[in-house]
Amino acid sequence: LLGCEYYTKSILYKFHFNIYQRFINIRYEYILIFKSMMKLIIIGNQVMHQYKIYTNPLGIHNAVKEGWSWPAFFFSIIWAIIKKMLGIGIGVFIAFFLLGFIVGVSGAGSGGDALINIAAIITSIVFGINGNNWNSENLIKRGYNYKDTIQAENPEIAIALYIKENE
């Protein structure tokens, strides 16, 4: 009888272990699928983009992607300030500050909050559409010269390819 109990416990243990192992394997497979999906979303499965290469007289290179700018879309004001477009960044900050002040003073409540949210969404879309063009114009104003357009996976590779081809 004691051996039977041990045998039953070992079968139950193996059964639970197999279920746990299957759960771990399934979870691992989902993690791999999730990682590959995120890689596809974030990296775009190594999709090539067009980058405009700019160089200043000191030999510093800068690559600007053509088209939509995700960083400008998500981090509008901060992105503009980091890219040394202080006029746009501070101007939009002051505009939102004034809009918030006016909505707060007028007591618009949830209607005012909705207005601020709509303005923020529109601002993000405008930054996403125009961000890279603004960055290119800003680089030219700061003394950079347009050199070439390179197709690459990311800006660092675009600059490396430009340097390899031209220096």
PDB file of C-alpha atoms in Angstrom:
ATOM      1  CA  LEU A   1       0.000   0.000   0.000  1.00  0.00           C
ATOM      2  CA  LEU A   2       2.878   2.356   0.794  1.00  0.00           C
ATOM      3  CA  GLY A   3       4.493   1.625  -2.565  1.00  0.00           C
ATOM      4  CA  CYS A   4       1.195   2.287  -4.316  1.00  0.00           C
ATOM      5  CA  GLU A   5       0.939   5.702  -2.669  1.00  0.00           C
ATOM      6  CA  TYR A   6       4.501   6.506  -3.713  1.00  0.00           C
ATOM      7  CA  TYR A   7       3.766   5.339  -7.247  1.00  0.00           C
ATOM      8  CA  THR A   8       0.601   7.507  -7.379  1.00  0.00           C
ATOM      9  CA  LYS A   9       2.496  10.552  -6.088  1.00  0.00           C
ATOM     10  CA  SER A  10       5.252  10.053  -8.638  1.00  0.00           C
ATOM     11  CA  ILE A  11       2.685   9.781 -11.458  1.00  0.00           C
ATOM     12  CA  LEU A  12       0.972  12.954 -10.220  1.00  0.00           C
ATOM     13  CA  TYR A  13       4.345  14.665  -9.936  1.00  0.00           C
ATOM     14  CA  LYS A  14       5.252  13.658 -13.495  1.00  0.00           C
ATOM     15  CA  PHE A  15       1.798  14.758 -14.681  1.00  0.00           C
ATOM     16  CA  HIS A  16       2.130  18.173 -12.997  1.00  0.00           C
ATOM     17  CA  PHE A  17       5.709  18.516 -14.198  1.00  0.00           C
ATOM     18  CA  ASN A  18       4.636  17.757 -17.780  1.00  0.00           C
ATOM     19  CA  ILE A  19       1.826  20.315 -17.574  1.00  0.00           C
ATOM     20  CA  TYR A  20       4.229  22.877 -16.100  1.00  0.00           C
ATOM     21  CA  GLN A  21       6.800  22.107 -18.797  1.00  0.00           C
ATOM     22  CA  ARG A  22       4.177  22.489 -21.525  1.00  0.00           C
ATOM     23  CA  PHE A  23       3.080  25.784 -19.981  1.00  0.00           C
ATOM     24  CA  ILE A  24       6.681  27.018 -19.952  1.00  0.00           C
ATOM     25  CA  ASN A  25       7.180  25.922 -23.573  1.00  0.00           C
ATOM     26  CA  ILE A  26       3.961  27.617 -24.679  1.00  0.00           C
ATOM     27  CA  ARG A  27       4.888  30.748 -22.739  1.00  0.00           C
ATOM     28  CA  TYR A  28       8.361  30.694 -24.301  1.00  0.00           C
ATOM     29  CA  GLU A  29       6.842  30.333 -27.781  1.00  0.00           C
ATOM     30  CA  TYR A  30       4.540  33.307 -27.136  1.00  0.00           C
ATOM     31  CA  ILE A  31       7.503  35.331 -25.903  1.00  0.00           C
ATOM     32  CA  LEU A  32       9.417  34.488 -29.082  1.00  0.00           C
ATOM     33  CA  ILE A  33       6.402  35.405 -31.219  1.00  0.00           C
ATOM     34  CA  PHE A  34       5.957  38.656 -29.267  1.00  0.00           C
ATOM     35  CA  LYS A  35       9.658  39.519 -29.631  1.00  0.00           C
ATOM     36  CA  SER A  36       9.610  38.857 -33.361  1.00  0.00           C
ATOM     37  CA  MET A  37       6.435  40.938 -33.738  1.00  0.00           C
ATOM     38  CA  MET A  38       7.985  43.805 -31.775  1.00  0.00           C
ATOM     39  CA  LYS A  39      11.148  43.532 -33.860  1.00  0.00           C
ATOM     40  CA  LEU A  40       9.000  43.677 -36.969  1.00  0.00           C
ATOM     41  CA  ILE A  41       7.110  46.694 -35.619  1.00  0.00           C
ATOM     42  CA  ILE A  42      10.066  48.577 -34.180  1.00  0.00           C
ATOM     43  CA  ILE A  43      12.827  47.658 -36.595  1.00  0.00           C
ATOM     44  CA  GLY A  44      10.519  46.950 -39.501  1.00  0.00           C
ATOM     45  CA  ASN A  45      12.354  43.714 -40.302  1.00  0.00           C
ATOM     46  CA  GLN A  46      15.339  45.731 -41.531  1.00  0.00           C
ATOM     47  CA  VAL A  47      13.329  47.938 -43.878  1.00  0.00           C
ATOM     48  CA  MET A  48      15.498  50.341 -45.819  1.00  0.00           C
ATOM     49  CA  HIS A  49      14.783  54.072 -45.506  1.00  0.00           C
ATOM     50  CA  GLN A  50      16.026  57.063 -47.423  1.00  0.00           C
ATOM     51  CA  TYR A  51      18.368  59.292 -45.398  1.00  0.00           C
ATOM     52  CA  LYS A  52      19.600  62.721 -46.402  1.00  0.00           C
ATOM     53  CA  ILE A  53      23.228  63.175 -45.377  1.00  0.00           C
ATOM     54  CA  TYR A  54      24.336  66.614 -44.162  1.00  0.00           C
ATOM     55  CA  THR A  55      27.896  67.625 -43.333  1.00  0.00           C
ATOM     56  CA  ASN A  56      29.174  70.761 -41.605  1.00  0.00           C
ATOM     57  CA  PRO A  57      32.579  72.393 -42.246  1.00  0.00           C
ATOM     58  CA  LEU A  58      34.072  70.575 -39.249  1.00  0.00           C
ATOM     59  CA  GLY A  59      33.290  67.241 -40.913  1.00  0.00           C
ATOM     60  CA  ILE A  60      30.443  66.270 -38.607  1.00  0.00           C
ATOM     61  CA  HIS A  61      27.844  64.185 -40.433  1.00  0.00           C
ATOM     62  CA  ASN A  62      24.130  64.064 -39.744  1.00  0.00           C
ATOM     63  CA  ALA A  63      21.527  61.794 -41.369  1.00  0.00           C
ATOM     64  CA  VAL A  64      17.856  62.776 -41.557  1.00  0.00           C
ATOM     65  CA  LYS A  65      15.237  60.230 -42.599  1.00  0.00           C
ATOM     66  CA  GLU A  66      12.789  61.249 -45.287  1.00  0.00           C
ATOM     67  CA  GLY A  67       9.098  61.040 -44.438  1.00  0.00           C
ATOM     68  CA  TRP A  68       7.272  60.470 -41.169  1.00  0.00           C
ATOM     69  CA  SER A  69       9.122  61.082 -37.895  1.00  0.00           C
ATOM     70  CA  TRP A  70       8.026  58.847 -35.018  1.00  0.00           C
ATOM     71  CA  PRO A  71      10.239  60.580 -32.420  1.00  0.00           C
ATOM     72  CA  ALA A  72       8.759  63.959 -33.399  1.00  0.00           C
ATOM     73  CA  PHE A  73       5.256  62.480 -33.182  1.00  0.00           C
ATOM     74  CA  PHE A  74       5.697  61.019 -29.698  1.00  0.00           C
ATOM     75  CA  PHE A  75       7.991  63.637 -28.100  1.00  0.00           C
ATOM     76  CA  SER A  76       7.075  66.808 -30.009  1.00  0.00           C
ATOM     77  CA  ILE A  77       8.365  69.632 -27.792  1.00  0.00           C
ATOM     78  CA  ILE A  78      11.236  67.655 -26.255  1.00  0.00           C
ATOM     79  CA  TRP A  79      12.266  66.378 -29.703  1.00  0.00           C
ATOM     80  CA  ALA A  80      12.337  69.925 -31.115  1.00  0.00           C
ATOM     81  CA  ILE A  81      14.492  71.195 -28.254  1.00  0.00           C
ATOM     82  CA  ILE A  82      16.910  68.238 -28.492  1.00  0.00           C
ATOM     83  CA  LYS A  83      17.241  68.833 -32.249  1.00  0.00           C
ATOM     84  CA  LYS A  84      18.133  72.486 -31.464  1.00  0.00           C
ATOM     85  CA  MET A  85      14.897  73.886 -32.885  1.00  0.00           C
ATOM     86  CA  LEU A  86      14.302  76.077 -29.887  1.00  0.00           C
ATOM     87  CA  GLY A  87      11.869  78.426 -31.648  1.00  0.00           C
ATOM     88  CA  ILE A  88       9.446  75.631 -32.493  1.00  0.00           C
ATOM     89  CA  GLY A  89       9.855  73.802 -29.176  1.00  0.00           C
ATOM     90  CA  ILE A  90       9.505  76.812 -26.906  1.00  0.00           C
ATOM     91  CA  GLY A  91       6.800  78.342 -29.133  1.00  0.00           C
ATOM     92  CA  VAL A  92       4.604  75.237 -28.908  1.00  0.00           C
ATOM     93  CA  PHE A  93       5.267  74.981 -25.164  1.00  0.00           C
ATOM     94  CA  ILE A  94       4.176  78.599 -24.634  1.00  0.00           C
ATOM     95  CA  ALA A  95       1.111  78.065 -26.862  1.00  0.00           C
ATOM     96  CA  PHE A  96       0.040  75.046 -24.781  1.00  0.00           C
ATOM     97  CA  PHE A  97       0.751  76.905 -21.562  1.00  0.00           C
ATOM     98  CA  LEU A  98      -1.450  79.809 -22.709  1.00  0.00           C
ATOM     99  CA  LEU A  99      -4.169  77.440 -23.924  1.00  0.00           C
ATOM    100  CA  GLY A 100      -4.158  75.680 -20.558  1.00  0.00           C
ATOM    101  CA  PHE A 101      -4.242  79.000 -18.735  1.00  0.00           C
ATOM    102  CA  ILE A 102      -7.173  80.268 -20.808  1.00  0.00           C
ATOM    103  CA  VAL A 103      -9.100  77.009 -20.379  1.00  0.00           C
ATOM    104  CA  GLY A 104      -8.409  77.057 -16.641  1.00  0.00           C
ATOM    105  CA  VAL A 105      -9.468  80.683 -16.177  1.00  0.00           C
ATOM    106  CA  SER A 106     -12.599  80.280 -18.293  1.00  0.00           C
ATOM    107  CA  GLY A 107     -13.702  77.268 -16.272  1.00  0.00           C
ATOM    108  CA  ALA A 108     -14.449  75.234 -19.386  1.00  0.00           C
ATOM    109  CA  GLY A 109     -14.097  71.975 -17.447  1.00  0.00           C
ATOM    110  CA  SER A 110     -14.129  68.752 -19.427  1.00  0.00           C
ATOM    111  CA  GLY A 111     -14.831  70.617 -22.686  1.00  0.00           C
ATOM    112  CA  GLY A 112     -11.605  72.557 -22.191  1.00  0.00           C
ATOM    113  CA  ASP A 113      -9.730  69.352 -21.410  1.00  0.00           C
ATOM    114  CA  ALA A 114     -11.052  67.835 -24.635  1.00  0.00           C
ATOM    115  CA  LEU A 115      -9.894  70.942 -26.524  1.00  0.00           C
ATOM    116  CA  ILE A 116      -6.395  70.610 -25.075  1.00  0.00           C
ATOM    117  CA  ASN A 117      -6.308  66.879 -25.940  1.00  0.00           C
ATOM    118  CA  ILE A 118      -7.412  67.551 -29.527  1.00  0.00           C
ATOM    119  CA  ALA A 119      -4.775  70.289 -29.840  1.00  0.00           C
ATOM    120  CA  ALA A 120      -2.115  67.882 -28.522  1.00  0.00           C
ATOM    121  CA  ILE A 121      -3.109  65.179 -31.015  1.00  0.00           C
ATOM    122  CA  ILE A 122      -3.093  67.649 -33.911  1.00  0.00           C
ATOM    123  CA  THR A 123       0.287  69.003 -32.783  1.00  0.00           C
ATOM    124  CA  SER A 124       1.740  65.486 -32.625  1.00  0.00           C
ATOM    125  CA  ILE A 125       0.495  64.695 -36.135  1.00  0.00           C
ATOM    126  CA  VAL A 126       1.895  67.969 -37.508  1.00  0.00           C
ATOM    127  CA  PHE A 127       5.249  67.233 -35.846  1.00  0.00           C
ATOM    128  CA  GLY A 128       5.244  63.675 -37.225  1.00  0.00           C
ATOM    129  CA  ILE A 129       4.534  64.863 -40.768  1.00  0.00           C
ATOM    130  CA  ASN A 130       6.887  67.863 -40.809  1.00  0.00           C
ATOM    131  CA  GLY A 131       9.536  66.920 -38.233  1.00  0.00           C
ATOM    132  CA  ASN A 132      12.199  65.582 -40.573  1.00  0.00           C
ATOM    133  CA  ASN A 133      11.743  68.479 -43.013  1.00  0.00           C
ATOM    134  CA  TRP A 134      12.084  70.960 -40.136  1.00  0.00           C
ATOM    135  CA  ASN A 135      15.205  69.123 -38.987  1.00  0.00           C
ATOM    136  CA  SER A 136      16.724  69.331 -42.499  1.00  0.00           C
ATOM    137  CA  GLU A 137      15.967  73.054 -42.749  1.00  0.00           C
ATOM    138  CA  ASN A 138      17.422  73.624 -39.289  1.00  0.00           C
ATOM    139  CA  LEU A 139      20.646  71.798 -40.184  1.00  0.00           C
ATOM    140  CA  ILE A 140      21.054  73.995 -43.283  1.00  0.00           C
ATOM    141  CA  LYS A 141      20.498  77.132 -41.156  1.00  0.00           C
ATOM    142  CA  ARG A 142      23.173  75.889 -38.745  1.00  0.00           C
ATOM    143  CA  GLY A 143      25.778  75.592 -41.502  1.00  0.00           C
ATOM    144  CA  TYR A 144      25.368  72.006 -42.662  1.00  0.00           C
ATOM    145  CA  ASN A 145      25.456  71.250 -46.380  1.00  0.00           C
ATOM    146  CA  TYR A 146      23.335  68.631 -48.094  1.00  0.00           C
ATOM    147  CA  LYS A 147      25.624  65.972 -49.573  1.00  0.00           C
ATOM    148  CA  ASP A 148      23.715  62.894 -50.662  1.00  0.00           C
ATOM    149  CA  THR A 149      20.705  60.638 -50.132  1.00  0.00           C
ATOM    150  CA  ILE A 150      21.556  57.130 -48.941  1.00  0.00           C
ATOM    151  CA  GLN A 151      19.298  54.121 -48.554  1.00  0.00           C
ATOM    152  CA  ALA A 152      20.026  52.326 -45.268  1.00  0.00           C
ATOM    153  CA  GLU A 153      18.479  50.587 -42.271  1.00  0.00           C
ATOM    154  CA  ASN A 154      19.229  53.365 -39.769  1.00  0.00           C
ATOM    155  CA  PRO A 155      21.005  56.763 -39.627  1.00  0.00           C
ATOM    156  CA  GLU A 156      24.291  55.365 -38.324  1.00  0.00           C
ATOM    157  CA  ILE A 157      24.580  52.920 -41.203  1.00  0.00           C
ATOM    158  CA  ALA A 158      23.636  55.686 -43.665  1.00  0.00           C
ATOM    159  CA  ILE A 159      26.484  57.877 -42.383  1.00  0.00           C
ATOM    160  CA  ALA A 160      28.914  54.934 -42.462  1.00  0.00           C
ATOM    161  CA  LEU A 161      27.940  54.129 -46.056  1.00  0.00           C
ATOM    162  CA  TYR A 162      28.361  57.786 -47.055  1.00  0.00           C
ATOM    163  CA  ILE A 163      31.798  57.982 -45.442  1.00  0.00           C
ATOM    164  CA  LYS A 164      32.848  54.687 -47.062  1.00  0.00           C
ATOM    165  CA  GLU A 165      31.750  55.883 -50.510  1.00  0.00           C
ATOM    166  CA  ASN A 166      33.087  59.446 -50.318  1.00  0.00           C
ATOM    167  CA  GLU A 167      36.165  59.499 -48.128  1.00  0.00           C
TER     168      GLU A 167
END
